[in-house]
Amino acid sequence: MSRDTVVAKRYAKALYDVAIEKQSVLEVEAELRAVASSITGDRDVLKFISSPNVSVSAKLSILDALKEKVSEPVLNTVKLLIERGRVGILDAVVDSYLDLEASSLGMVNARVYSTYELSEEEKQAVSKEFGDRINKQIRIENIVDKSLIGGLKVVIGDMVYDGSLAGQLKRIEQSFSRRV
């Protein structure tokens, strides 16, 4: 486990503990996801916040616009990450928070990569199929990945189930290269 992963888990645990105390676990999840996607999803914002040439106070001024929309625990967590130069682990903090939340509910988070957005019925079918395999309830996050060509790739924790056409072609190519 990398050092960044360990640090991200600590931030997520602290935020989760505060969310439990304030009985706002789901609200914090939604806010954390929104803030993370607005920071890491926008290349210019991420470049600005990650730049060593920009003062910390200038970086934190961006968060002033969020004061009315985001709870104090989420805002403080993001501020700490910026102040300590760790905004690069924000997505890992979100993932760790989601894992803590799912674990407390007896669930497991799974990322399902597909070539198109799955319908609710398809998500439920995937959740049931893999939930039966690991004997846990699964919460699906669908990620559209056009490079798969077809099929699905399911990531649950450290396990990867690659049923994508691209993955199958790669395995065939590897088997040919071993024989030669």
PDB file of C-alpha atoms in Angstrom:
ATOM      1  CA  MET A   1       0.000   0.000   0.000  1.00  0.00           C
ATOM      2  CA  SER A   2       1.469   3.333  -1.019  1.00  0.00           C
ATOM      3  CA  ARG A   3       2.080   6.136   1.420  1.00  0.00           C
ATOM      4  CA  ASP A   4      -0.492   8.323  -0.337  1.00  0.00           C
ATOM      5  CA  THR A   5      -3.123   5.621   0.071  1.00  0.00           C
ATOM      6  CA  VAL A   6      -2.427   5.384   3.798  1.00  0.00           C
ATOM      7  CA  VAL A   7      -2.618   9.171   4.162  1.00  0.00           C
ATOM      8  CA  ALA A   8      -5.841   9.311   2.120  1.00  0.00           C
ATOM      9  CA  LYS A   9      -7.390   6.690   4.382  1.00  0.00           C
ATOM     10  CA  ARG A  10      -6.526   8.785   7.438  1.00  0.00           C
ATOM     11  CA  TYR A  11      -8.181  11.888   6.003  1.00  0.00           C
ATOM     12  CA  ALA A  12     -11.215   9.851   4.959  1.00  0.00           C
ATOM     13  CA  LYS A  13     -11.504   8.223   8.391  1.00  0.00           C
ATOM     14  CA  ALA A  14     -11.358  11.597  10.151  1.00  0.00           C
ATOM     15  CA  LEU A  15     -14.006  13.027   7.820  1.00  0.00           C
ATOM     16  CA  TYR A  16     -16.168   9.921   8.184  1.00  0.00           C
ATOM     17  CA  ASP A  17     -15.994  10.110  11.981  1.00  0.00           C
ATOM     18  CA  VAL A  18     -17.157  13.745  11.894  1.00  0.00           C
ATOM     19  CA  ALA A  19     -19.935  12.846   9.431  1.00  0.00           C
ATOM     20  CA  ILE A  20     -21.169  10.071  11.727  1.00  0.00           C
ATOM     21  CA  GLU A  21     -21.091  12.430  14.691  1.00  0.00           C
ATOM     22  CA  LYS A  22     -23.150  15.008  12.773  1.00  0.00           C
ATOM     23  CA  GLN A  23     -25.375  12.297  11.246  1.00  0.00           C
ATOM     24  CA  SER A  24     -24.636  13.518   7.742  1.00  0.00           C
ATOM     25  CA  VAL A  25     -22.768  10.617   6.131  1.00  0.00           C
ATOM     26  CA  LEU A  26     -24.649  10.696   2.825  1.00  0.00           C
ATOM     27  CA  GLU A  27     -24.589  14.497   2.572  1.00  0.00           C
ATOM     28  CA  VAL A  28     -20.833  14.536   3.174  1.00  0.00           C
ATOM     29  CA  GLU A  29     -20.403  11.853   0.504  1.00  0.00           C
ATOM     30  CA  ALA A  30     -22.302  13.907  -2.068  1.00  0.00           C
ATOM     31  CA  GLU A  31     -20.439  17.106  -1.191  1.00  0.00           C
ATOM     32  CA  LEU A  32     -17.044  15.397  -1.198  1.00  0.00           C
ATOM     33  CA  ARG A  33     -17.714  13.862  -4.606  1.00  0.00           C
ATOM     34  CA  ALA A  34     -18.860  17.210  -6.001  1.00  0.00           C
ATOM     35  CA  VAL A  35     -15.863  19.135  -4.665  1.00  0.00           C
ATOM     36  CA  ALA A  36     -13.410  16.458  -5.823  1.00  0.00           C
ATOM     37  CA  SER A  37     -14.860  16.344  -9.326  1.00  0.00           C
ATOM     38  CA  SER A  38     -14.833  20.134  -9.593  1.00  0.00           C
ATOM     39  CA  ILE A  39     -11.178  20.297  -8.511  1.00  0.00           C
ATOM     40  CA  THR A  40      -9.648  17.216 -10.106  1.00  0.00           C
ATOM     41  CA  GLY A  41     -12.029  17.182 -13.061  1.00  0.00           C
ATOM     42  CA  ASP A  42     -11.026  20.649 -14.242  1.00  0.00           C
ATOM     43  CA  ARG A  43      -7.451  20.664 -15.522  1.00  0.00           C
ATOM     44  CA  ASP A  44      -7.024  24.435 -15.023  1.00  0.00           C
ATOM     45  CA  VAL A  45      -8.269  24.384 -11.423  1.00  0.00           C
ATOM     46  CA  LEU A  46      -6.076  21.393 -10.574  1.00  0.00           C
ATOM     47  CA  LYS A  47      -3.061  23.032 -12.206  1.00  0.00           C
ATOM     48  CA  PHE A  48      -3.681  26.232 -10.226  1.00  0.00           C
ATOM     49  CA  ILE A  49      -4.111  24.433  -6.905  1.00  0.00           C
ATOM     50  CA  SER A  50      -1.125  22.142  -7.509  1.00  0.00           C
ATOM     51  CA  SER A  51       1.216  24.929  -8.573  1.00  0.00           C
ATOM     52  CA  PRO A  52       4.036  25.661  -6.122  1.00  0.00           C
ATOM     53  CA  ASN A  53       4.203  29.223  -7.500  1.00  0.00           C
ATOM     54  CA  VAL A  54       0.722  30.086  -6.206  1.00  0.00           C
ATOM     55  CA  SER A  55       0.386  31.064  -2.545  1.00  0.00           C
ATOM     56  CA  VAL A  56      -1.696  28.900  -0.242  1.00  0.00           C
ATOM     57  CA  SER A  57      -3.983  31.847   0.535  1.00  0.00           C
ATOM     58  CA  ALA A  58      -4.701  32.301  -3.195  1.00  0.00           C
ATOM     59  CA  LYS A  59      -5.460  28.585  -3.504  1.00  0.00           C
ATOM     60  CA  LEU A  60      -7.787  28.705  -0.502  1.00  0.00           C
ATOM     61  CA  SER A  61      -9.613  31.713  -1.948  1.00  0.00           C
ATOM     62  CA  ILE A  62     -11.097  29.388  -4.557  1.00  0.00           C
ATOM     63  CA  LEU A  63     -12.863  27.540  -1.760  1.00  0.00           C
ATOM     64  CA  ASP A  64     -14.552  30.731  -0.529  1.00  0.00           C
ATOM     65  CA  ALA A  65     -17.106  30.313  -3.299  1.00  0.00           C
ATOM     66  CA  LEU A  66     -18.068  26.949  -1.807  1.00  0.00           C
ATOM     67  CA  LYS A  67     -18.734  28.171   1.759  1.00  0.00           C
ATOM     68  CA  GLU A  68     -22.490  28.428   1.204  1.00  0.00           C
ATOM     69  CA  LYS A  69     -22.789  25.139  -0.688  1.00  0.00           C
ATOM     70  CA  VAL A  70     -20.500  22.753   1.192  1.00  0.00           C
ATOM     71  CA  SER A  71     -20.489  21.717   4.836  1.00  0.00           C
ATOM     72  CA  GLU A  72     -17.701  22.761   7.161  1.00  0.00           C
ATOM     73  CA  PRO A  73     -16.179  19.264   7.561  1.00  0.00           C
ATOM     74  CA  VAL A  74     -15.779  18.814   3.790  1.00  0.00           C
ATOM     75  CA  LEU A  75     -14.456  22.339   3.350  1.00  0.00           C
ATOM     76  CA  ASN A  76     -11.963  21.894   6.198  1.00  0.00           C
ATOM     77  CA  THR A  77     -10.752  18.583   4.784  1.00  0.00           C
ATOM     78  CA  VAL A  78     -10.134  20.080   1.355  1.00  0.00           C
ATOM     79  CA  LYS A  79      -8.442  23.109   2.940  1.00  0.00           C
ATOM     80  CA  LEU A  80      -6.101  20.809   4.865  1.00  0.00           C
ATOM     81  CA  LEU A  81      -5.222  18.933   1.697  1.00  0.00           C
ATOM     82  CA  ILE A  82      -4.430  22.198  -0.075  1.00  0.00           C
ATOM     83  CA  GLU A  83      -2.453  23.635   2.836  1.00  0.00           C
ATOM     84  CA  ARG A  84      -0.364  20.480   3.115  1.00  0.00           C
ATOM     85  CA  GLY A  85       0.209  20.159  -0.626  1.00  0.00           C
ATOM     86  CA  ARG A  86      -1.772  16.932  -0.840  1.00  0.00           C
ATOM     87  CA  VAL A  87      -4.594  17.878  -3.190  1.00  0.00           C
ATOM     88  CA  GLY A  88      -3.328  15.096  -5.472  1.00  0.00           C
ATOM     89  CA  ILE A  89      -4.803  12.502  -3.110  1.00  0.00           C
ATOM     90  CA  LEU A  90      -8.296  14.034  -3.110  1.00  0.00           C
ATOM     91  CA  ASP A  91      -9.728  11.285  -5.327  1.00  0.00           C
ATOM     92  CA  ALA A  92      -8.143   8.658  -3.060  1.00  0.00           C
ATOM     93  CA  VAL A  93      -9.779  10.351  -0.052  1.00  0.00           C
ATOM     94  CA  VAL A  94     -13.147  10.090  -1.815  1.00  0.00           C
ATOM     95  CA  ASP A  95     -12.551   6.402  -2.588  1.00  0.00           C
ATOM     96  CA  SER A  96     -11.515   5.679   1.005  1.00  0.00           C
ATOM     97  CA  TYR A  97     -14.543   7.542   2.352  1.00  0.00           C
ATOM     98  CA  LEU A  98     -16.830   5.499   0.102  1.00  0.00           C
ATOM     99  CA  ASP A  99     -15.153   2.284   1.268  1.00  0.00           C
ATOM    100  CA  LEU A 100     -15.661   3.241   4.927  1.00  0.00           C
ATOM    101  CA  GLU A 101     -19.280   4.109   4.269  1.00  0.00           C
ATOM    102  CA  ALA A 102     -19.950   0.884   2.381  1.00  0.00           C
ATOM    103  CA  SER A 103     -18.165  -1.205   4.992  1.00  0.00           C
ATOM    104  CA  SER A 104     -20.285   0.237   7.780  1.00  0.00           C
ATOM    105  CA  LEU A 105     -23.391  -0.676   5.786  1.00  0.00           C
ATOM    106  CA  GLY A 106     -22.099  -4.195   5.075  1.00  0.00           C
ATOM    107  CA  MET A 107     -21.533  -3.370   1.428  1.00  0.00           C
ATOM    108  CA  VAL A 108     -18.641  -3.300  -1.020  1.00  0.00           C
ATOM    109  CA  ASN A 109     -18.058  -0.673  -3.691  1.00  0.00           C
ATOM    110  CA  ALA A 110     -17.433  -1.850  -7.227  1.00  0.00           C
ATOM    111  CA  ARG A 111     -16.375   0.080 -10.298  1.00  0.00           C
ATOM    112  CA  VAL A 112     -17.944  -1.312 -13.435  1.00  0.00           C
ATOM    113  CA  TYR A 113     -16.304  -0.178 -16.659  1.00  0.00           C
ATOM    114  CA  SER A 114     -18.449  -0.486 -19.778  1.00  0.00           C
ATOM    115  CA  THR A 115     -18.607   1.002 -23.250  1.00  0.00           C
ATOM    116  CA  TYR A 116     -21.938   2.692 -22.483  1.00  0.00           C
ATOM    117  CA  GLU A 117     -23.922   3.876 -19.456  1.00  0.00           C
ATOM    118  CA  LEU A 118     -25.563   0.849 -17.843  1.00  0.00           C
ATOM    119  CA  SER A 119     -29.284   0.925 -17.118  1.00  0.00           C
ATOM    120  CA  GLU A 120     -30.520   0.397 -13.560  1.00  0.00           C
ATOM    121  CA  GLU A 121     -31.559  -3.154 -14.455  1.00  0.00           C
ATOM    122  CA  GLU A 122     -28.090  -3.919 -15.812  1.00  0.00           C
ATOM    123  CA  LYS A 123     -26.451  -2.434 -12.715  1.00  0.00           C
ATOM    124  CA  GLN A 124     -28.680  -4.569 -10.507  1.00  0.00           C
ATOM    125  CA  ALA A 125     -27.844  -7.694 -12.523  1.00  0.00           C
ATOM    126  CA  VAL A 126     -24.098  -7.024 -12.227  1.00  0.00           C
ATOM    127  CA  SER A 127     -24.504  -6.248  -8.524  1.00  0.00           C
ATOM    128  CA  LYS A 128     -26.380  -9.496  -7.934  1.00  0.00           C
ATOM    129  CA  GLU A 129     -23.958 -11.609  -9.993  1.00  0.00           C
ATOM    130  CA  PHE A 130     -20.830 -10.368  -8.252  1.00  0.00           C
ATOM    131  CA  GLY A 131     -22.535 -10.018  -4.878  1.00  0.00           C
ATOM    132  CA  ASP A 132     -23.334 -13.739  -5.021  1.00  0.00           C
ATOM    133  CA  ARG A 133     -19.681 -14.489  -5.865  1.00  0.00           C
ATOM    134  CA  ILE A 134     -18.269 -12.660  -2.858  1.00  0.00           C
ATOM    135  CA  ASN A 135     -21.275 -13.009  -0.517  1.00  0.00           C
ATOM    136  CA  LYS A 136     -21.711  -9.264  -0.017  1.00  0.00           C
ATOM    137  CA  GLN A 137     -24.043  -6.572  -1.204  1.00  0.00           C
ATOM    138  CA  ILE A 138     -22.420  -4.449  -3.908  1.00  0.00           C
ATOM    139  CA  ARG A 139     -22.845  -0.768  -4.716  1.00  0.00           C
ATOM    140  CA  ILE A 140     -22.057  -0.091  -8.382  1.00  0.00           C
ATOM    141  CA  GLU A 141     -20.275   2.920  -9.821  1.00  0.00           C
ATOM    142  CA  ASN A 142     -20.521   2.777 -13.598  1.00  0.00           C
ATOM    143  CA  ILE A 143     -17.656   4.294 -15.589  1.00  0.00           C
ATOM    144  CA  VAL A 144     -17.935   4.593 -19.359  1.00  0.00           C
ATOM    145  CA  ASP A 145     -14.688   3.497 -21.045  1.00  0.00           C
ATOM    146  CA  LYS A 146     -14.810   3.423 -24.843  1.00  0.00           C
ATOM    147  CA  SER A 147     -11.436   1.621 -25.019  1.00  0.00           C
ATOM    148  CA  LEU A 148     -13.053  -1.632 -23.837  1.00  0.00           C
ATOM    149  CA  ILE A 149     -14.619  -2.278 -27.268  1.00  0.00           C
ATOM    150  CA  GLY A 150     -17.285  -4.449 -25.588  1.00  0.00           C
ATOM    151  CA  GLY A 151     -18.058  -6.360 -22.414  1.00  0.00           C
ATOM    152  CA  LEU A 152     -17.424  -5.276 -18.833  1.00  0.00           C
ATOM    153  CA  LYS A 153     -14.555  -4.857 -16.449  1.00  0.00           C
ATOM    154  CA  VAL A 154     -15.480  -5.021 -12.748  1.00  0.00           C
ATOM    155  CA  VAL A 155     -13.114  -3.823 -10.022  1.00  0.00           C
ATOM    156  CA  ILE A 156     -13.983  -4.761  -6.438  1.00  0.00           C
ATOM    157  CA  GLY A 157     -11.264  -3.724  -4.024  1.00  0.00           C
ATOM    158  CA  ASP A 158      -8.068  -5.368  -5.263  1.00  0.00           C
ATOM    159  CA  MET A 159      -9.880  -7.875  -7.475  1.00  0.00           C
ATOM    160  CA  VAL A 160     -10.315  -7.229 -11.200  1.00  0.00           C
ATOM    161  CA  TYR A 161     -12.772  -9.262 -13.246  1.00  0.00           C
ATOM    162  CA  ASP A 162     -12.001  -8.426 -16.858  1.00  0.00           C
ATOM    163  CA  GLY A 163     -14.666  -9.690 -19.227  1.00  0.00           C
ATOM    164  CA  SER A 164     -14.062  -6.932 -21.729  1.00  0.00           C
ATOM    165  CA  LEU A 165     -13.285  -7.670 -25.344  1.00  0.00           C
ATOM    166  CA  ALA A 166     -10.073  -5.644 -25.067  1.00  0.00           C
ATOM    167  CA  GLY A 167      -9.017  -7.719 -22.040  1.00  0.00           C
ATOM    168  CA  GLN A 168      -9.770 -10.975 -23.838  1.00  0.00           C
ATOM    169  CA  LEU A 169      -7.772  -9.884 -26.877  1.00  0.00           C
ATOM    170  CA  LYS A 170      -4.866  -8.922 -24.647  1.00  0.00           C
ATOM    171  CA  ARG A 171      -4.912 -12.355 -22.948  1.00  0.00           C
ATOM    172  CA  ILE A 172      -4.969 -14.093 -26.354  1.00  0.00           C
ATOM    173  CA  GLU A 173      -2.031 -11.965 -27.514  1.00  0.00           C
ATOM    174  CA  GLN A 174      -0.094 -12.857 -24.352  1.00  0.00           C
ATOM    175  CA  SER A 175      -0.764 -16.565 -24.823  1.00  0.00           C
ATOM    176  CA  PHE A 176       0.552 -16.376 -28.397  1.00  0.00           C
ATOM    177  CA  SER A 177       3.676 -14.518 -27.331  1.00  0.00           C
ATOM    178  CA  ARG A 178       4.407 -17.173 -24.654  1.00  0.00           C
ATOM    179  CA  ARG A 179       4.260 -19.927 -27.263  1.00  0.00           C
ATOM    180  CA  VAL A 180       6.649 -18.215 -29.664  1.00  0.00           C
TER     181      VAL A 180
END
